[in-house]
CSV table of C-alpha atoms in Angstrom, one decimal:
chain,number,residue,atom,x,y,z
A,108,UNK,CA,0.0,0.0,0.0
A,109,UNK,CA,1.5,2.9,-1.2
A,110,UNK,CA,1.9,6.7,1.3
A,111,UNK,CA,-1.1,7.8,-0.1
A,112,UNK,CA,-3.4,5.5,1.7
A,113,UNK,CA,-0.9,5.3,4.3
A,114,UNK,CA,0.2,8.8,5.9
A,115,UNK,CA,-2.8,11.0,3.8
A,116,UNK,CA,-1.5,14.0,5.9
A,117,UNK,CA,1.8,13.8,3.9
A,118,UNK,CA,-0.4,14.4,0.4
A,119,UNK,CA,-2.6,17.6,0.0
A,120,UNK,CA,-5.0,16.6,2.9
A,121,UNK,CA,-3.8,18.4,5.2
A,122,UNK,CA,-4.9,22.2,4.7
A,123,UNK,CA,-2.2,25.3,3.9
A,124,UNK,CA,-1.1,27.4,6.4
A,125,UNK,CA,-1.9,30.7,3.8
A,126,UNK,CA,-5.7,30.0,2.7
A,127,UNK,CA,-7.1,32.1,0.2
A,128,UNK,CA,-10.7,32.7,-0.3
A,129,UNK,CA,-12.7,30.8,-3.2
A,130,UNK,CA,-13.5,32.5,-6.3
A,131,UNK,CA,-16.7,33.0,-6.7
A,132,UNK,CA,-18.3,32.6,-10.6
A,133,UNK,CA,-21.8,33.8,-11.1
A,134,UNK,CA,-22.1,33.6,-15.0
A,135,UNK,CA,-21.1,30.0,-16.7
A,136,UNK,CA,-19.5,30.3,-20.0
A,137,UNK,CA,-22.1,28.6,-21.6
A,138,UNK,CA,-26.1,28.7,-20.9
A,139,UNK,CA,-28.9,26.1,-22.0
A,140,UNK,CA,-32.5,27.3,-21.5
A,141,UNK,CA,-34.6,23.9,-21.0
A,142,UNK,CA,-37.7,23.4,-19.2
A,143,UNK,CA,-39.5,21.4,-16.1
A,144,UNK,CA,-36.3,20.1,-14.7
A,145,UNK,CA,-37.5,18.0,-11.7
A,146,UNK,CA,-37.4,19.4,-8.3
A,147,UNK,CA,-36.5,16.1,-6.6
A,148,UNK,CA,-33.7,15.4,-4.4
A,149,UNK,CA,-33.8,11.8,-5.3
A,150,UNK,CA,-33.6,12.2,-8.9
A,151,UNK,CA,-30.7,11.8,-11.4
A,152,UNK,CA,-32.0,13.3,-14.6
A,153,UNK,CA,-28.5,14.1,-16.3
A,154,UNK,CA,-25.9,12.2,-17.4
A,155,UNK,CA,-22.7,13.4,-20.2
A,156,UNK,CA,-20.7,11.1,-22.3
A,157,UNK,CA,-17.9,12.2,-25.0
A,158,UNK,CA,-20.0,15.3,-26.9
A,159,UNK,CA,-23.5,14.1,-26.1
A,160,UNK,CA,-26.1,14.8,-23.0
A,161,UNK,CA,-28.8,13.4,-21.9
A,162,UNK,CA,-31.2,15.1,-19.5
A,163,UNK,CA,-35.2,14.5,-19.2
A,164,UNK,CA,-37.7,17.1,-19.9
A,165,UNK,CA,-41.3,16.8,-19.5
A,166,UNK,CA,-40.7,13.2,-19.1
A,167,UNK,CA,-39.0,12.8,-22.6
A,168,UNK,CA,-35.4,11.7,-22.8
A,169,UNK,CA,-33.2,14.7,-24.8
A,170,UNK,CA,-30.2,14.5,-26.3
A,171,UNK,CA,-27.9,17.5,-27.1
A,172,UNK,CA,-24.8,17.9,-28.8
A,173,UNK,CA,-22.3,20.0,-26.9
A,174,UNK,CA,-20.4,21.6,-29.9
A,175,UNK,CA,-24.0,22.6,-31.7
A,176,UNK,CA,-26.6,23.0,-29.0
A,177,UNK,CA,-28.7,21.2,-31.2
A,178,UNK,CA,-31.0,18.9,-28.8
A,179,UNK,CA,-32.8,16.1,-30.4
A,180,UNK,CA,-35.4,13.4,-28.6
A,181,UNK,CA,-34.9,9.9,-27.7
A,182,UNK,CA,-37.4,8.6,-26.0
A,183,UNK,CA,-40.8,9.5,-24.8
A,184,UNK,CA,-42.2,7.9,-21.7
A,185,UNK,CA,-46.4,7.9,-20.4
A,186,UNK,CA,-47.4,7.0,-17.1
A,187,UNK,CA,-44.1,5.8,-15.3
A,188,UNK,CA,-42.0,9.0,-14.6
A,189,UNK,CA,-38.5,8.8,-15.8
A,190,UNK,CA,-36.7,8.8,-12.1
A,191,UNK,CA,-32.4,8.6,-13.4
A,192,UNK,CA,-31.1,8.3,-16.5
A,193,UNK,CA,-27.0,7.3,-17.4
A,194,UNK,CA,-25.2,6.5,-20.6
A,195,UNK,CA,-23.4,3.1,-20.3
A,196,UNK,CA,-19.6,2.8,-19.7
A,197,UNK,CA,-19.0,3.0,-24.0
A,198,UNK,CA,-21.9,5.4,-24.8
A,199,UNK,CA,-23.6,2.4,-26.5
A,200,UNK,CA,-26.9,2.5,-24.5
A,201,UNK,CA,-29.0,5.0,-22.6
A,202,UNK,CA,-30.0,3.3,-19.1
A,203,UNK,CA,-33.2,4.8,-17.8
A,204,UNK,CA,-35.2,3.9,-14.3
A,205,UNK,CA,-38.8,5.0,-13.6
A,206,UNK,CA,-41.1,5.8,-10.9
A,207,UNK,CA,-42.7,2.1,-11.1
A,208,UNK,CA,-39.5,-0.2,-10.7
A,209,UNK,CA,-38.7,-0.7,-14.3
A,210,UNK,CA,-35.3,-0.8,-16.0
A,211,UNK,CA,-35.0,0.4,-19.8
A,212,UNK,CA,-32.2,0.0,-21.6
A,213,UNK,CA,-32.3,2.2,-25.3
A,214,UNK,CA,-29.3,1.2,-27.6
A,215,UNK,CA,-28.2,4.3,-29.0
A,216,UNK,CA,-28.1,3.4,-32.7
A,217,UNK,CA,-31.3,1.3,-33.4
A,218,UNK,CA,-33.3,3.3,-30.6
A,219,UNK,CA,-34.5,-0.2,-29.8
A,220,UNK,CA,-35.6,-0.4,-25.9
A,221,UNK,CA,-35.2,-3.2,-23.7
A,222,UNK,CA,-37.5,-3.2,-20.5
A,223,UNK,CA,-37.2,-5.1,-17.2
A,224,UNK,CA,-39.2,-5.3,-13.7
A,225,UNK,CA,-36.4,-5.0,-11.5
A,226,UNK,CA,-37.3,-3.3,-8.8
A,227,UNK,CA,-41.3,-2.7,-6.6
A,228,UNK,CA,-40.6,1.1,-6.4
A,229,UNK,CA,-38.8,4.3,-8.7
A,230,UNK,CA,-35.1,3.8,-9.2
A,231,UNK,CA,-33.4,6.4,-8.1
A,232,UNK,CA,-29.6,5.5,-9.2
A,233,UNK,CA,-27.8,3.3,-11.6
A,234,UNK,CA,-24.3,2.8,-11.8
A,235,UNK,CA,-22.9,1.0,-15.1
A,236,UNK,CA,-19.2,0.1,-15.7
A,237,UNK,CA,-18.4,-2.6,-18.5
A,238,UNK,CA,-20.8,-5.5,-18.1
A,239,UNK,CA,-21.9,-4.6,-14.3
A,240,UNK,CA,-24.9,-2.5,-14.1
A,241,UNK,CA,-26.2,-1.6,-10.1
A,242,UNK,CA,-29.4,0.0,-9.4
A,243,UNK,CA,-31.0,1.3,-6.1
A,244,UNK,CA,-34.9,2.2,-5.5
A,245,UNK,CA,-36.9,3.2,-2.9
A,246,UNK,CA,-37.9,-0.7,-2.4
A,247,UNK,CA,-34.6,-0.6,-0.3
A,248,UNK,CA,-32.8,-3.1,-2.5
A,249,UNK,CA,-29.6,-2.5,-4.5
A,250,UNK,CA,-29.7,-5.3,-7.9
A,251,UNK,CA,-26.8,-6.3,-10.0
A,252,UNK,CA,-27.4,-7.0,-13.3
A,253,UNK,CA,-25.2,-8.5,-15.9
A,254,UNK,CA,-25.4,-6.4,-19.0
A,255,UNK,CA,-24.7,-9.6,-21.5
A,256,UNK,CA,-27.2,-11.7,-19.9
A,257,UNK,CA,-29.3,-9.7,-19.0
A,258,UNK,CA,-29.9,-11.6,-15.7
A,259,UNK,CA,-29.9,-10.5,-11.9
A,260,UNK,CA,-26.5,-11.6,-10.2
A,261,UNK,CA,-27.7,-10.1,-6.9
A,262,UNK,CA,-29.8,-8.5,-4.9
A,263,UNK,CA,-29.0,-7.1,-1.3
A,264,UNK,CA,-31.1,-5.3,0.9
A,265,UNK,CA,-29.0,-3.0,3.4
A,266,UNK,CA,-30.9,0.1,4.0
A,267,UNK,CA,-33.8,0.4,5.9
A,268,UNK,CA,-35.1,3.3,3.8
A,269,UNK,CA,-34.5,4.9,-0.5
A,270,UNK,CA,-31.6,3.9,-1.6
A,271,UNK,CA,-30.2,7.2,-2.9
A,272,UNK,CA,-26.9,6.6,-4.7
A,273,UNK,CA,-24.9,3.7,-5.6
A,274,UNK,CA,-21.2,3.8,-6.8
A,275,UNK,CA,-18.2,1.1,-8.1
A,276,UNK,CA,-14.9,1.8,-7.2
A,277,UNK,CA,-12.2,2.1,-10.2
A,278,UNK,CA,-12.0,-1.7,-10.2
A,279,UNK,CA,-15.2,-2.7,-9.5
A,280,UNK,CA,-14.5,-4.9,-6.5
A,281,UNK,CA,-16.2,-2.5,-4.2
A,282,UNK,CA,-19.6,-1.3,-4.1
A,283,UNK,CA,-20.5,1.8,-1.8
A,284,UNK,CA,-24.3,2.8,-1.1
A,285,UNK,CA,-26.2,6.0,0.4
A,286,UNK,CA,-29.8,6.4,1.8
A,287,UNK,CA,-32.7,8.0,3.2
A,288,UNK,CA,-31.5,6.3,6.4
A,289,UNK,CA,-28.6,8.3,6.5
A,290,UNK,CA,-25.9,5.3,6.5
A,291,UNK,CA,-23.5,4.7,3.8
A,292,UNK,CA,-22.9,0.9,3.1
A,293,UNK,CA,-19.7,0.0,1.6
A,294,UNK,CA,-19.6,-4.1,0.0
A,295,UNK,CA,-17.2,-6.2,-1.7
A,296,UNK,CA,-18.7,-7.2,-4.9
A,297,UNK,CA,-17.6,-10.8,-4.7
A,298,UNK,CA,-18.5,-11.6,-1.1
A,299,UNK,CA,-21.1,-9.4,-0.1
A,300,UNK,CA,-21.0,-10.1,3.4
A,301,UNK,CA,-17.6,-8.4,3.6
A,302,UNK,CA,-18.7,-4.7,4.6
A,303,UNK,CA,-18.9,-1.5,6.2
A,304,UNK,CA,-21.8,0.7,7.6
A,305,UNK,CA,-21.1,4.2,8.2
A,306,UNK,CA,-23.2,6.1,10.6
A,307,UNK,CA,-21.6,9.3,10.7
A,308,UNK,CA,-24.0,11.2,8.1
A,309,UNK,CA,-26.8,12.7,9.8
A,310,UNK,CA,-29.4,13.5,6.6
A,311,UNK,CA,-29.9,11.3,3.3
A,312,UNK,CA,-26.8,10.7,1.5
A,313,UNK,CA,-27.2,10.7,-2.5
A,314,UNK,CA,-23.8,12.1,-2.8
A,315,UNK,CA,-21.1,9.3,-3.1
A,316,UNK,CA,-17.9,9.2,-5.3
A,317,UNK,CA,-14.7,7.2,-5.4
A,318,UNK,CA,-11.0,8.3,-5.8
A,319,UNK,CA,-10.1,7.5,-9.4
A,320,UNK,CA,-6.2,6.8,-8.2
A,321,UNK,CA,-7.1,4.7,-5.4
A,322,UNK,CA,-9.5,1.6,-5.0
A,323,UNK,CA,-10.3,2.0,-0.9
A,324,UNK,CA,-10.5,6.5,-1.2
A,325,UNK,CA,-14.1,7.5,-1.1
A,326,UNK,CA,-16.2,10.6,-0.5
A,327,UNK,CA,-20.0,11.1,0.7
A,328,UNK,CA,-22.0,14.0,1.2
A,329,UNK,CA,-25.1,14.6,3.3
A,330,UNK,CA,-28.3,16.5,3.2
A,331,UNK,CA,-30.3,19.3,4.7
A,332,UNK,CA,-29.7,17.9,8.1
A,333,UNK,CA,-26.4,17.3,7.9
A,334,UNK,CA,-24.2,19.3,5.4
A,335,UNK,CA,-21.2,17.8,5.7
A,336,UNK,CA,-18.8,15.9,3.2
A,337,UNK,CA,-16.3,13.4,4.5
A,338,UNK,CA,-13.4,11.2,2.7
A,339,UNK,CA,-12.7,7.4,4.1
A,340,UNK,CA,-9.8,5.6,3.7
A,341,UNK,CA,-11.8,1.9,3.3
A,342,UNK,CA,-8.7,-0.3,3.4
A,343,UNK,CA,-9.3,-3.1,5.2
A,344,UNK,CA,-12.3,-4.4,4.1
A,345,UNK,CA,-10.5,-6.9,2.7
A,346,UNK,CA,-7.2,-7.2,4.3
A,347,UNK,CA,-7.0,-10.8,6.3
A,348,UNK,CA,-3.6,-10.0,7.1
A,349,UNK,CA,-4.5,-7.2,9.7
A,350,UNK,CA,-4.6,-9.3,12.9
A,351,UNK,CA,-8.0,-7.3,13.9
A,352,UNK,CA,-9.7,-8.0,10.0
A,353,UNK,CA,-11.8,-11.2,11.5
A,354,UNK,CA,-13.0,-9.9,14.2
A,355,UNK,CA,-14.0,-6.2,12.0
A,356,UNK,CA,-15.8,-8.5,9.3
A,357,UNK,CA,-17.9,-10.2,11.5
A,358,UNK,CA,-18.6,-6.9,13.4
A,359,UNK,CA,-19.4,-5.2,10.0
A,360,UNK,CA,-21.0,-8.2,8.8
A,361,UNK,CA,-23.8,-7.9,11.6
A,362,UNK,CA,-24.1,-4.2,11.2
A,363,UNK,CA,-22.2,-3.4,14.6
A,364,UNK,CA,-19.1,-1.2,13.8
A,365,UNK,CA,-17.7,1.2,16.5
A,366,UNK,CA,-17.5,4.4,16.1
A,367,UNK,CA,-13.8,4.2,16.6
A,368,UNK,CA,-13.3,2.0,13.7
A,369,UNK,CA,-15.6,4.7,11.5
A,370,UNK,CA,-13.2,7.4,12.9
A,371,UNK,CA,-10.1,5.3,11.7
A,372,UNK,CA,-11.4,5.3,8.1
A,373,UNK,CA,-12.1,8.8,8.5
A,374,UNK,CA,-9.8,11.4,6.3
A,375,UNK,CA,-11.2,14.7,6.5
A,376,UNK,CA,-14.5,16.0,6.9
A,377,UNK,CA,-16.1,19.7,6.6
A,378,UNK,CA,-19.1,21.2,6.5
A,379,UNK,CA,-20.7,23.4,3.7
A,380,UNK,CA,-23.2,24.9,5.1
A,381,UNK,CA,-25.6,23.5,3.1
A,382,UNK,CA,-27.6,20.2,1.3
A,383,UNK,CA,-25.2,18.1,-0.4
A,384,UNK,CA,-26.5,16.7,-3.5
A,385,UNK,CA,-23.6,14.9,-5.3
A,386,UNK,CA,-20.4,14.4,-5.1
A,387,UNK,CA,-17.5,14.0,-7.6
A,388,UNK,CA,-13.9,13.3,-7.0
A,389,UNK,CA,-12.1,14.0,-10.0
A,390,UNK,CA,-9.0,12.5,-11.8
A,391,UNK,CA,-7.0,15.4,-10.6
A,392,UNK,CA,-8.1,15.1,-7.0
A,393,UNK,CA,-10.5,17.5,-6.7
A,394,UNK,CA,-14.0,17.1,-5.0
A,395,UNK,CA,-17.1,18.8,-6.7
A,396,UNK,CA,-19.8,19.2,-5.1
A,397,UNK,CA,-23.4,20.5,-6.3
A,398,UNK,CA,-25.7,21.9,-3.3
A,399,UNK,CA,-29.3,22.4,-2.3
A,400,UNK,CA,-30.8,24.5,0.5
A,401,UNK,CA,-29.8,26.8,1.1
A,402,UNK,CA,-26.6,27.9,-1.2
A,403,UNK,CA,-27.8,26.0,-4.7
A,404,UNK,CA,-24.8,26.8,-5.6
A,405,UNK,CA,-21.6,24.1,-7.1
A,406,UNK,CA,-18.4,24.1,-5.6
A,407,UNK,CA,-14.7,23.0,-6.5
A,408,UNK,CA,-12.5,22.0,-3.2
A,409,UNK,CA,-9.4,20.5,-3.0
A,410,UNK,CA,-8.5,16.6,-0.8
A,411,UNK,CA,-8.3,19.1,2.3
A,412,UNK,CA,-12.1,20.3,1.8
A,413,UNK,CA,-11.4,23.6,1.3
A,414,UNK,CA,-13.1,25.2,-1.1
A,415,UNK,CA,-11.3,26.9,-4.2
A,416,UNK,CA,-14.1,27.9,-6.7
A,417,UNK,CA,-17.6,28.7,-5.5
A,418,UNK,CA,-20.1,28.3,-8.9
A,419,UNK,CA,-23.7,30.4,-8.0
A,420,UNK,CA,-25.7,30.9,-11.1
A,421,UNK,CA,-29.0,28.8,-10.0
A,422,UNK,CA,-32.1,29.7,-8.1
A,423,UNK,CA,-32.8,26.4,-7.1
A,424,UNK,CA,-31.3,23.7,-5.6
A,425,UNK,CA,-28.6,21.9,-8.1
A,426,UNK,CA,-29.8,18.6,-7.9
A,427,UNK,CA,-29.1,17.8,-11.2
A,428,UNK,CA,-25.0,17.2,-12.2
A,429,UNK,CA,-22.6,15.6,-14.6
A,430,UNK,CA,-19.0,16.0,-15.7
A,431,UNK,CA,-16.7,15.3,-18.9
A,432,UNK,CA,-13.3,15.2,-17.7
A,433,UNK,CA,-12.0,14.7,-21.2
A,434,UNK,CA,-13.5,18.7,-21.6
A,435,UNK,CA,-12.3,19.9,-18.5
A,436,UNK,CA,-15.8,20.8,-17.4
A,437,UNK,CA,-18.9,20.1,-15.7
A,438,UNK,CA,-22.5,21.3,-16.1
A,439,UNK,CA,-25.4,21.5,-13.4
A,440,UNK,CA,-29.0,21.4,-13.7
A,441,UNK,CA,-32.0,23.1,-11.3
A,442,UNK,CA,-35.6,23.8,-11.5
A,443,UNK,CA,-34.9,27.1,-12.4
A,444,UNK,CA,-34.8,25.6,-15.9
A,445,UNK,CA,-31.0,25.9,-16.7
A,446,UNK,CA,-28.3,23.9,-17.6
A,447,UNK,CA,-25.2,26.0,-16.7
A,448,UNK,CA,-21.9,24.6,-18.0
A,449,UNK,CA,-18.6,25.4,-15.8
A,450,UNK,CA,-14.9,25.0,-16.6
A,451,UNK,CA,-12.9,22.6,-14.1
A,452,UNK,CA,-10.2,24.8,-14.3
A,453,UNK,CA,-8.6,27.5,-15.8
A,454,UNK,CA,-7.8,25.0,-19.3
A,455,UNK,CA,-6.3,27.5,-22.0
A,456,UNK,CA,-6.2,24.8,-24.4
A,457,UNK,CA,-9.7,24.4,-24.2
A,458,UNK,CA,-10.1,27.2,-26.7
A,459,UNK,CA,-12.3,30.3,-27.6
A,460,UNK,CA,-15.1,27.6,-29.1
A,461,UNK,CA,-16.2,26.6,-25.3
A,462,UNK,CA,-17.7,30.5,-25.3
């Protein structure tokens, strides 16, 4: 295990003795006037992939080019109200979950839909990457599916309320979950009795991310209650040569973890002063983070928490949020009927064709 899981404090953890104050944007370089963006914490209704986005608008699936503006429909949906929507890991497919348990799966091409019962209630969160796709739904349950069969690999049922947000790690051997309960689950994928429950949140947590360096560095965010987001240091969780790791499965295994082993994995933690609605740690180690009540603003912070770029263009909470790293950017969603698009940072290669 290399220093950075080791000794975080010698990385960029640890905050800087001469702190300046974030910058604060109030106008994104690019606007997108769309209407009846869903006001509903639980929701995922945008997703990015290469030059294409996908948000939902009056219950119809859009798709818009990012270099032409030029937004196109995909799908229409009646009764069942489209809940999350997410492009698969290669772009291929469209993965949509709705308000009555069903799964639809749109290939991109052909437009052709695949539906499936999979879950009693809405999904509120999918998370696809290669062949694995997870869902979790307000029936409390968190499903597996394989994407080339098509078939159920398992089913799990953790929380005692929504599941709000489900997330893979980089290698898709750990599986971390958030919801209305306010605990954060964190599973091997193989052996699904190998966990970790986190009580520390205090409000529903939607907002989960992992480190894309490191397979055991996560984040989580919690809501109105709570406001705070935290980074864990997870190893362990499968590490039978710590003389302790029997004895911590079987606690974690039966739901009983001790505070003091919750404060081991704990990195950092700070509040924002406000609802936390996602979370993104990003392939240059910095955590965004889209808000609710009362800020509705997006932030940029670095691994100490601190926050370097304050985004407030929105009227509403931003409960809506997706990012293309290959872009440098990210763009946020509200009911105030905007999609605002922000730089990650200050890219001058990027070009005068972002404007």
């Amino acid at each position: 295990m290399d220093r950075f899981l080791n000794h975080p404090s010698d990385h960029s953890f640890s905050p800087t003795k001469h702190q300046a104050l974030p910058t604060t944007l109030k106008e994104p370089f690019r606007t997108v006037h769309i209407s009846n963006l869903a006001d509903d914490f639980y929701s995922n209704h945008l997703d990015w992939h290469q030059n294409t986005l996908m948000f939902v608008c009056e219950n119809k699936i859009k798709l818009m080019d990012f270099y032409s503006n030029r937004i196109t429909d995909l799908k229409s949906f009646g009764s069942a109200t489209v809940t999350c929507v997410k492009f698969g890991s290669d772009g291929k497919c469209a993965i949509v979950g709705t308000s009555n348990g069903n799964l639809h799966i749109i290939d991109m091409c052909t437009k052709k839909t695949s539906k499936f019962n999979v879950h009693r209630s809405r999904i509120g969160t999918v998370e696809p990457k290669d062949n694995v796709l997870v869902t979790g739904s307000r029936d409390r349950q968190i499903k597996c599916m394989d994407m080339r069969s098509k078939h159920i690999s398992f089913a799990v049922e953790k929380h005692v309320q929504e599941v709000c947000g489900v997330r893979m790690n980089r290698s898709a051997t750990l599986l971390a979950s958030g919801g209305n309960d306010n605990k954060v689950f964190v599973m091997e994928m193989r052996n699904l009795k190998k966990e970790i429950k986190i009580c520390a949140h205090r409000a529903a947590v939607k907002a989960i991310d992992w480190s894309k360096g490191s397979d055991w560095m996560m984040v989580s965010g919690g809501g109105t209650a709570d406001k705070i987001i935290r980074i864990w240091n997870v190893y362990g969780i499968t590490n039978d040569n710590n003389e302790n790791s029997s004895h911590m499965h079987m606690k974690r295994a039966h739901g009983l973890q001790s505070t003091s082993t919750t404060d081991k994995m704990l990195v950092k933690a700070q509040s924002f002063n406000s609802q936390v609605c996602n979370v993104y740690w990003s392939s240059t180690n910095k955590i965004l983070s889209t808000h609710g009540y009362s800020k509705n603003d997006a932030r940029i912070s670095n691994l100490s928490l601190r926050t370097t770029n304050v985004m407030c263009s929105h009227k509403n909470r931003v409960i809506h949020f997706a990012v293309n790293e290959r872009l440098g950017c990210f763009v946020t969603g509200s009911a105030d009927n905007k999609l605002c698009f922000w730089r990650m940072e200050d890219f001058e290669d990027i070009g005068m064709w972002l404007r």
